[in-house]
Amino acid sequence: MSARILFVTGTNTDVGKTVATAAVASAALRAGRTVAVLKPGQTGVAPGEPGDAAEVRRLAGELTIHELARYPEPLAPDTAARRASMPYLSPAEVVAEVRELAATHDLVLVEGAGGLLVRYDDRGRTLADQARAVLDAGLAAEVLLIASAGLGTLNIVSLTAEALAARELPLAGVLIGSWPADPGLAERCNLADLPRSAGAPLLGALPERAGTAEDFAALAAASLAPALGGDWDAQHFAHVHRPE
């Protein structure tokens, strides 16, 4: 069976992409699958410091982690590379790494920086271009969109879904990166509205501060839909949190 390749992107920065990536990795490991996590461009982390991929491994367990480029300032990858006088990252490099990882793992997770159209080089190429290049190379790939739960998220989800559709990139679904302990009306209504905005299913809701859970594997399984290896039920969750 060929590897599943998931590009993980967010509606913005700080929406929980890294913890979400860890949750998906954890569920796959729990099912006995081999997992690799690729961070094409890591920004804002000094040499020798643990980056996002290392955080995924800390939360999820034993898996393969790779970075292709690391830039010291917490900026968009193209800006960070330019300011540091370091080489830009090309889609071809991502294709080569994904191909190699997919040959030896059941699941390859590619975690982007920020949102879908954040630039990686001086030609304006993005995570979407990396995913498109992987598909054009004959490798099956999908995109998992991590979204915030509250007011304002629907517009960004719709824009991201339109950008994906324009590039003929398959959207596997939307995952809420941080579900509040005390959700308001907007969060509750968004459980129905998010999949409509995305044109793709809602595949889970990770509770806020999920990265501090004592049993992260159990939390991941309870927060992800079966399509991502968990047992979360979207209809039941929406019923529990239905608007009053």
PDB file of C-alpha atoms in Angstrom, residues 9-147:
ATOM      1  CA  THR A   9      -1.541  24.049   6.639  1.00  0.00           C
ATOM      2  CA  GLY A  10      -3.424  26.577   8.726  1.00  0.00           C
ATOM      3  CA  THR A  11      -5.772  29.471   8.292  1.00  0.00           C
ATOM      4  CA  ASN A  12      -3.069  31.553   9.948  1.00  0.00           C
ATOM      5  CA  THR A  13      -0.100  31.237  12.274  1.00  0.00           C
ATOM      6  CA  ASP A  14      -0.676  30.026  15.844  1.00  0.00           C
ATOM      7  CA  VAL A  15      -3.818  28.028  15.042  1.00  0.00           C
ATOM      8  CA  GLY A  16      -2.347  24.778  16.366  1.00  0.00           C
ATOM      9  CA  LYS A  17      -0.715  23.221  13.275  1.00  0.00           C
ATOM     10  CA  THR A  18       2.126  21.574  15.169  1.00  0.00           C
ATOM     11  CA  VAL A  19      -0.081  20.013  17.845  1.00  0.00           C
ATOM     12  CA  ALA A  20      -2.535  18.948  15.142  1.00  0.00           C
ATOM     13  CA  THR A  21       0.289  17.353  13.170  1.00  0.00           C
ATOM     14  CA  ALA A  22       1.356  15.558  16.345  1.00  0.00           C
ATOM     15  CA  ALA A  23      -2.195  14.328  16.946  1.00  0.00           C
ATOM     16  CA  VAL A  24      -2.477  12.849  13.449  1.00  0.00           C
ATOM     17  CA  ALA A  25       0.958  11.279  13.824  1.00  0.00           C
ATOM     18  CA  SER A  26       0.034   9.857  17.226  1.00  0.00           C
ATOM     19  CA  ALA A  27      -3.142   8.245  15.902  1.00  0.00           C
ATOM     20  CA  ALA A  28      -1.216   6.644  13.052  1.00  0.00           C
ATOM     21  CA  LEU A  29       1.471   5.325  15.397  1.00  0.00           C
ATOM     22  CA  ARG A  30      -1.246   3.942  17.665  1.00  0.00           C
ATOM     23  CA  ALA A  31      -2.550   1.987  14.661  1.00  0.00           C
ATOM     24  CA  GLY A  32       0.894   0.505  14.060  1.00  0.00           C
ATOM     25  CA  ARG A  33       1.800   2.690  11.079  1.00  0.00           C
ATOM     26  CA  THR A  34       5.191   4.229  10.390  1.00  0.00           C
ATOM     27  CA  VAL A  35       5.216   8.020  10.297  1.00  0.00           C
ATOM     28  CA  ALA A  36       7.516  10.729   8.972  1.00  0.00           C
ATOM     29  CA  VAL A  37       7.133  14.462   9.576  1.00  0.00           C
ATOM     30  CA  LEU A  38       8.729  16.929   7.195  1.00  0.00           C
ATOM     31  CA  LYS A  39       9.074  20.622   8.036  1.00  0.00           C
ATOM     32  CA  PRO A  40      10.183  22.190   4.745  1.00  0.00           C
ATOM     33  CA  GLY A  41      10.991  25.596   6.202  1.00  0.00           C
ATOM     34  CA  GLN A  42      11.464  26.202   9.922  1.00  0.00           C
ATOM     35  CA  THR A  43      11.695  29.833  10.965  1.00  0.00           C
ATOM     36  CA  GLY A  44      12.387  31.559  14.261  1.00  0.00           C
ATOM     37  CA  VAL A  45      14.546  28.781  15.696  1.00  0.00           C
ATOM     38  CA  ALA A  46      18.298  28.948  16.216  1.00  0.00           C
ATOM     39  CA  PRO A  47      20.683  26.138  15.211  1.00  0.00           C
ATOM     40  CA  GLY A  48      20.550  23.299  17.711  1.00  0.00           C
ATOM     41  CA  GLU A  49      17.183  24.338  19.183  1.00  0.00           C
ATOM     42  CA  PRO A  50      14.212  21.985  18.832  1.00  0.00           C
ATOM     43  CA  GLY A  51      11.833  23.052  16.077  1.00  0.00           C
ATOM     44  CA  ASP A  52       8.249  22.133  15.230  1.00  0.00           C
ATOM     45  CA  ALA A  53       9.153  18.655  13.978  1.00  0.00           C
ATOM     46  CA  ALA A  54      10.920  17.885  17.248  1.00  0.00           C
ATOM     47  CA  GLU A  55       7.833  19.032  19.140  1.00  0.00           C
ATOM     48  CA  VAL A  56       5.720  16.642  17.073  1.00  0.00           C
ATOM     49  CA  ARG A  57       8.023  13.784  18.032  1.00  0.00           C
ATOM     50  CA  ARG A  58       7.954  14.818  21.699  1.00  0.00           C
ATOM     51  CA  LEU A  59       4.166  14.662  21.724  1.00  0.00           C
ATOM     52  CA  ALA A  60       3.522  11.740  19.389  1.00  0.00           C
ATOM     53  CA  GLY A  61       6.382   9.336  19.995  1.00  0.00           C
ATOM     54  CA  GLU A  62       8.941   7.582  17.856  1.00  0.00           C
ATOM     55  CA  LEU A  63       8.826   8.839  14.281  1.00  0.00           C
ATOM     56  CA  THR A  64      11.095  10.231  11.593  1.00  0.00           C
ATOM     57  CA  ILE A  65      11.555  14.002  11.484  1.00  0.00           C
ATOM     58  CA  HIS A  66      13.277  16.034   8.774  1.00  0.00           C
ATOM     59  CA  GLU A  67      13.832  19.733   8.073  1.00  0.00           C
ATOM     60  CA  LEU A  68      14.950  21.093   4.722  1.00  0.00           C
ATOM     61  CA  ALA A  69      15.741  24.670   5.714  1.00  0.00           C
ATOM     62  CA  ARG A  70      16.021  26.582   8.969  1.00  0.00           C
ATOM     63  CA  TYR A  71      16.053  30.347   9.267  1.00  0.00           C
ATOM     64  CA  PRO A  72      16.731  32.226  12.518  1.00  0.00           C
ATOM     65  CA  GLU A  73      14.110  34.985  12.427  1.00  0.00           C
ATOM     66  CA  PRO A  74      10.361  34.328  12.997  1.00  0.00           C
ATOM     67  CA  LEU A  75       9.230  35.586   9.595  1.00  0.00           C
ATOM     68  CA  ALA A  76       7.808  34.212   6.371  1.00  0.00           C
ATOM     69  CA  PRO A  77      10.365  31.764   4.929  1.00  0.00           C
ATOM     70  CA  ASP A  78      11.255  33.930   1.918  1.00  0.00           C
ATOM     71  CA  THR A  79      11.819  37.018   4.067  1.00  0.00           C
ATOM     72  CA  ALA A  80      13.722  35.041   6.691  1.00  0.00           C
ATOM     73  CA  ALA A  81      15.951  33.479   4.019  1.00  0.00           C
ATOM     74  CA  ARG A  82      16.631  36.812   2.338  1.00  0.00           C
ATOM     75  CA  ARG A  83      17.481  38.581   5.589  1.00  0.00           C
ATOM     76  CA  ALA A  84      19.808  35.763   6.629  1.00  0.00           C
ATOM     77  CA  SER A  85      21.429  35.581   3.157  1.00  0.00           C
ATOM     78  CA  MET A  86      20.526  31.902   3.057  1.00  0.00           C
ATOM     79  CA  PRO A  87      19.293  29.815   0.098  1.00  0.00           C
ATOM     80  CA  TYR A  88      15.590  29.695  -0.676  1.00  0.00           C
ATOM     81  CA  LEU A  89      13.720  26.401  -0.577  1.00  0.00           C
ATOM     82  CA  SER A  90      12.384  25.059  -3.878  1.00  0.00           C
ATOM     83  CA  PRO A  91       9.379  22.794  -4.524  1.00  0.00           C
ATOM     84  CA  ALA A  92      11.743  20.323  -6.219  1.00  0.00           C
ATOM     85  CA  GLU A  93      13.582  19.809  -2.926  1.00  0.00           C
ATOM     86  CA  VAL A  94      10.281  19.070  -1.191  1.00  0.00           C
ATOM     87  CA  VAL A  95       9.296  16.591  -3.897  1.00  0.00           C
ATOM     88  CA  ALA A  96      12.589  14.721  -3.568  1.00  0.00           C
ATOM     89  CA  GLU A  97      12.290  14.508   0.226  1.00  0.00           C
ATOM     90  CA  VAL A  98       8.623  13.503   0.195  1.00  0.00           C
ATOM     91  CA  ARG A  99       9.330  10.810  -2.386  1.00  0.00           C
ATOM     92  CA  GLU A 100      12.129   9.367  -0.246  1.00  0.00           C
ATOM     93  CA  LEU A 101      10.059   9.430   2.955  1.00  0.00           C
ATOM     94  CA  ALA A 102       6.993   7.957   1.235  1.00  0.00           C
ATOM     95  CA  ALA A 103       9.058   4.990   0.079  1.00  0.00           C
ATOM     96  CA  THR A 104       9.772   3.929   3.671  1.00  0.00           C
ATOM     97  CA  HIS A 105       6.793   5.190   5.717  1.00  0.00           C
ATOM     98  CA  ASP A 106       3.040   4.653   5.782  1.00  0.00           C
ATOM     99  CA  LEU A 107       2.229   8.306   6.504  1.00  0.00           C
ATOM    100  CA  VAL A 108       4.147  11.454   5.549  1.00  0.00           C
ATOM    101  CA  LEU A 109       3.045  14.716   7.173  1.00  0.00           C
ATOM    102  CA  VAL A 110       4.375  17.930   5.653  1.00  0.00           C
ATOM    103  CA  GLU A 111       3.842  20.839   8.038  1.00  0.00           C
ATOM    104  CA  GLY A 112       3.855  24.246   6.410  1.00  0.00           C
ATOM    105  CA  ALA A 113       4.761  27.640   7.837  1.00  0.00           C
ATOM    106  CA  GLY A 114       1.783  29.892   8.537  1.00  0.00           C
ATOM    107  CA  GLY A 115      -0.970  29.714   5.942  1.00  0.00           C
ATOM    108  CA  LEU A 116      -1.218  28.104   2.524  1.00  0.00           C
ATOM    109  CA  LEU A 117       0.119  31.025   0.480  1.00  0.00           C
ATOM    110  CA  VAL A 118       3.032  32.121   2.662  1.00  0.00           C
ATOM    111  CA  ARG A 119       6.022  32.529   0.360  1.00  0.00           C
ATOM    112  CA  TYR A 120       9.097  30.323   0.474  1.00  0.00           C
ATOM    113  CA  ASP A 121      11.253  31.968  -2.197  1.00  0.00           C
ATOM    114  CA  ASP A 122      11.791  35.078  -4.306  1.00  0.00           C
ATOM    115  CA  ARG A 123       9.531  33.669  -7.034  1.00  0.00           C
ATOM    116  CA  GLY A 124       6.575  33.665  -4.675  1.00  0.00           C
ATOM    117  CA  ARG A 125       6.239  29.891  -4.494  1.00  0.00           C
ATOM    118  CA  THR A 126       4.269  28.573  -1.527  1.00  0.00           C
ATOM    119  CA  LEU A 127       3.239  25.412   0.304  1.00  0.00           C
ATOM    120  CA  ALA A 128       0.507  25.101  -2.326  1.00  0.00           C
ATOM    121  CA  ASP A 129       3.195  25.018  -5.015  1.00  0.00           C
ATOM    122  CA  GLN A 130       5.067  22.358  -3.058  1.00  0.00           C
ATOM    123  CA  ALA A 131       1.935  20.218  -2.795  1.00  0.00           C
ATOM    124  CA  ARG A 132       1.158  20.769  -6.490  1.00  0.00           C
ATOM    125  CA  ALA A 133       4.694  19.710  -7.400  1.00  0.00           C
ATOM    126  CA  VAL A 134       4.322  16.530  -5.346  1.00  0.00           C
ATOM    127  CA  LEU A 135       1.090  15.705  -7.162  1.00  0.00           C
ATOM    128  CA  ASP A 136       2.624  16.501 -10.537  1.00  0.00           C
ATOM    129  CA  ALA A 137       5.444  14.092  -9.681  1.00  0.00           C
ATOM    130  CA  GLY A 138       2.884  11.290  -9.503  1.00  0.00           C
ATOM    131  CA  LEU A 139       2.580  11.093  -5.719  1.00  0.00           C
ATOM    132  CA  ALA A 140      -0.868  11.182  -4.126  1.00  0.00           C
ATOM    133  CA  ALA A 141      -1.166  14.089  -1.722  1.00  0.00           C
ATOM    134  CA  GLU A 142      -3.930  15.848   0.175  1.00  0.00           C
ATOM    135  CA  VAL A 143      -4.161  18.981   2.289  1.00  0.00           C
ATOM    136  CA  LEU A 144      -5.388  19.102   5.879  1.00  0.00           C
ATOM    137  CA  LEU A 145      -6.510  22.572   6.952  1.00  0.00           C
ATOM    138  CA  ILE A 146      -6.141  23.545  10.611  1.00  0.00           C
ATOM    139  CA  ALA A 147      -8.583  26.290  11.578  1.00  0.00           C
TER     140      ALA A 147
END
